């Protein structure tokens, strides 16, 4: 594909990427509103569902990019909403872990299942190579976004490269 075709596709990708990100942010806000949560709290629940078990508030700060103080306030909100509890680490009684509440998390999962029921149908017509391409794109995007978040938070964006 020549320069013009590539430029056109790159411009289209830029527009559709912006629509995609806005769509996801608005969807996230709508789900959070439905659950009476802050959007960051909702994404924290999402990230906690990917963890192997209870985590420290420090780990929640790492996962979300929040300061430990902000992560503590986030855990406070999730605890008030019934999604998590704080418990002492059996191996080290000085450590406090944040554990999800199974019943509340199951309720969260059922709501997510109802919303995502059509998700897999979006990919039915794709072959394995196309699915692998999408997965690769998502992984690269997560990595790139993490770097951009760190750049924004460090003030490096204000510094010429």
PDB file of C-alpha atoms in Angstrom, residues 41-129:
ATOM      1  CA  UNK A  41     -13.389   1.880  41.897  1.00  0.00           C
ATOM      2  CA  UNK A  42     -15.053  -0.165  39.169  1.00  0.00           C
ATOM      3  CA  UNK A  43     -11.754  -0.684  37.373  1.00  0.00           C
ATOM      4  CA  UNK A  44     -10.117  -1.611  40.662  1.00  0.00           C
ATOM      5  CA  UNK A  45     -12.730  -4.357  41.065  1.00  0.00           C
ATOM      6  CA  UNK A  46     -11.942  -5.479  37.531  1.00  0.00           C
ATOM      7  CA  UNK A  47      -8.214  -5.622  38.335  1.00  0.00           C
ATOM      8  CA  UNK A  48      -8.834  -7.386  41.659  1.00  0.00           C
ATOM      9  CA  UNK A  49     -10.744 -10.088  39.779  1.00  0.00           C
ATOM     10  CA  UNK A  50      -7.519 -10.815  37.868  1.00  0.00           C
ATOM     11  CA  UNK A  51      -5.395 -11.208  41.021  1.00  0.00           C
ATOM     12  CA  UNK A  52      -4.726 -14.625  42.572  1.00  0.00           C
ATOM     13  CA  UNK A  53      -6.127 -13.697  45.983  1.00  0.00           C
ATOM     14  CA  UNK A  54      -6.200 -10.952  48.601  1.00  0.00           C
ATOM     15  CA  UNK A  55      -3.761  -8.077  48.049  1.00  0.00           C
ATOM     16  CA  UNK A  56      -2.338  -5.222  50.061  1.00  0.00           C
ATOM     17  CA  UNK A  57      -3.463  -1.639  49.617  1.00  0.00           C
ATOM     18  CA  UNK A  58       0.031  -1.027  48.257  1.00  0.00           C
ATOM     19  CA  UNK A  59      -0.655  -3.561  45.500  1.00  0.00           C
ATOM     20  CA  UNK A  60      -3.934  -1.777  44.736  1.00  0.00           C
ATOM     21  CA  UNK A  61      -1.948   1.458  44.439  1.00  0.00           C
ATOM     22  CA  UNK A  62       0.381  -0.288  41.959  1.00  0.00           C
ATOM     23  CA  UNK A  63      -2.506  -1.736  39.942  1.00  0.00           C
ATOM     24  CA  UNK A  64      -4.377   1.558  39.692  1.00  0.00           C
ATOM     25  CA  UNK A  65      -1.476   4.004  39.632  1.00  0.00           C
ATOM     26  CA  UNK A  66      -2.913   5.801  42.649  1.00  0.00           C
ATOM     27  CA  UNK A  67      -0.942   7.030  45.637  1.00  0.00           C
ATOM     28  CA  UNK A  68      -1.213   4.800  48.697  1.00  0.00           C
ATOM     29  CA  UNK A  69      -3.429   7.425  50.356  1.00  0.00           C
ATOM     30  CA  UNK A  70      -5.807   7.492  47.399  1.00  0.00           C
ATOM     31  CA  UNK A  71      -5.765   3.686  47.230  1.00  0.00           C
ATOM     32  CA  UNK A  72      -6.701   3.557  50.921  1.00  0.00           C
ATOM     33  CA  UNK A  73      -9.682   5.854  50.269  1.00  0.00           C
ATOM     34  CA  UNK A  74     -10.655   3.667  47.279  1.00  0.00           C
ATOM     35  CA  UNK A  75     -10.572   0.565  49.515  1.00  0.00           C
ATOM     36  CA  UNK A  76     -12.662   2.451  52.100  1.00  0.00           C
ATOM     37  CA  UNK A  77     -15.312   3.123  49.429  1.00  0.00           C
ATOM     38  CA  UNK A  78     -15.294  -0.479  48.178  1.00  0.00           C
ATOM     39  CA  UNK A  79     -15.537  -1.734  51.753  1.00  0.00           C
ATOM     40  CA  UNK A  80     -18.538   0.546  52.454  1.00  0.00           C
ATOM     41  CA  UNK A  81     -20.154  -0.724  49.237  1.00  0.00           C
ATOM     42  CA  UNK A  82     -19.643  -4.316  50.415  1.00  0.00           C
ATOM     43  CA  UNK A  83     -17.245  -5.457  47.671  1.00  0.00           C
ATOM     44  CA  UNK A  84     -14.136  -5.941  49.821  1.00  0.00           C
ATOM     45  CA  UNK A  85     -13.092  -6.547  53.414  1.00  0.00           C
ATOM     46  CA  UNK A  86      -9.820  -5.938  55.176  1.00  0.00           C
ATOM     47  CA  UNK A  87      -8.305  -8.925  56.927  1.00  0.00           C
ATOM     48  CA  UNK A  88      -5.042  -9.671  58.701  1.00  0.00           C
ATOM     49  CA  UNK A  89      -2.511 -11.739  56.778  1.00  0.00           C
ATOM     50  CA  UNK A  90      -2.331 -15.137  58.488  1.00  0.00           C
ATOM     51  CA  UNK A  91       1.415 -15.381  57.748  1.00  0.00           C
ATOM     52  CA  UNK A  92       2.235 -11.855  58.947  1.00  0.00           C
ATOM     53  CA  UNK A  93      -0.316 -10.406  61.376  1.00  0.00           C
ATOM     54  CA  UNK A  94       1.113  -6.908  60.845  1.00  0.00           C
ATOM     55  CA  UNK A  95       0.028  -6.943  57.202  1.00  0.00           C
ATOM     56  CA  UNK A  96      -3.522  -6.091  56.200  1.00  0.00           C
ATOM     57  CA  UNK A  97      -4.916  -7.640  53.042  1.00  0.00           C
ATOM     58  CA  UNK A  98      -7.882  -6.559  50.972  1.00  0.00           C
ATOM     59  CA  UNK A  99     -10.083  -9.503  50.039  1.00  0.00           C
ATOM     60  CA  UNK A 100     -13.091  -9.509  47.772  1.00  0.00           C
ATOM     61  CA  UNK A 101     -16.474 -10.522  49.187  1.00  0.00           C
ATOM     62  CA  UNK A 102     -17.465 -13.626  47.161  1.00  0.00           C
ATOM     63  CA  UNK A 103     -21.245 -13.017  47.202  1.00  0.00           C
ATOM     64  CA  UNK A 104     -20.909  -9.377  46.154  1.00  0.00           C
ATOM     65  CA  UNK A 105     -18.309 -10.270  43.555  1.00  0.00           C
ATOM     66  CA  UNK A 106     -20.598 -12.977  42.152  1.00  0.00           C
ATOM     67  CA  UNK A 107     -23.335 -10.349  41.822  1.00  0.00           C
ATOM     68  CA  UNK A 108     -20.832  -8.093  40.019  1.00  0.00           C
ATOM     69  CA  UNK A 109     -19.875 -11.021  37.754  1.00  0.00           C
ATOM     70  CA  UNK A 110     -23.497 -11.781  36.856  1.00  0.00           C
ATOM     71  CA  UNK A 111     -24.084  -8.149  35.882  1.00  0.00           C
ATOM     72  CA  UNK A 112     -20.901  -8.210  33.801  1.00  0.00           C
ATOM     73  CA  UNK A 113     -21.998 -11.464  32.120  1.00  0.00           C
ATOM     74  CA  UNK A 114     -25.333  -9.888  31.136  1.00  0.00           C
ATOM     75  CA  UNK A 115     -23.580  -6.843  29.677  1.00  0.00           C
ATOM     76  CA  UNK A 116     -20.914  -8.884  27.905  1.00  0.00           C
ATOM     77  CA  UNK A 117     -23.181 -11.576  26.488  1.00  0.00           C
ATOM     78  CA  UNK A 118     -22.750 -10.220  22.956  1.00  0.00           C
ATOM     79  CA  UNK A 119     -19.013  -9.626  23.321  1.00  0.00           C
ATOM     80  CA  UNK A 120     -17.929 -12.987  21.916  1.00  0.00           C
ATOM     81  CA  UNK A 121     -20.262 -12.702  18.935  1.00  0.00           C
ATOM     82  CA  UNK A 122     -18.146  -9.735  17.795  1.00  0.00           C
ATOM     83  CA  UNK A 123     -15.326 -12.213  17.131  1.00  0.00           C
ATOM     84  CA  UNK A 124     -17.228 -15.183  15.659  1.00  0.00           C
ATOM     85  CA  UNK A 125     -16.240 -14.471  12.066  1.00  0.00           C
ATOM     86  CA  UNK A 126     -12.539 -14.049  12.837  1.00  0.00           C
ATOM     87  CA  UNK A 127      -9.947 -16.757  12.395  1.00  0.00           C
ATOM     88  CA  UNK A 128      -7.235 -17.572  14.944  1.00  0.00           C
ATOM     89  CA  UNK A 129      -4.664 -15.281  13.290  1.00  0.00           C
TER      90      UNK A 129
END
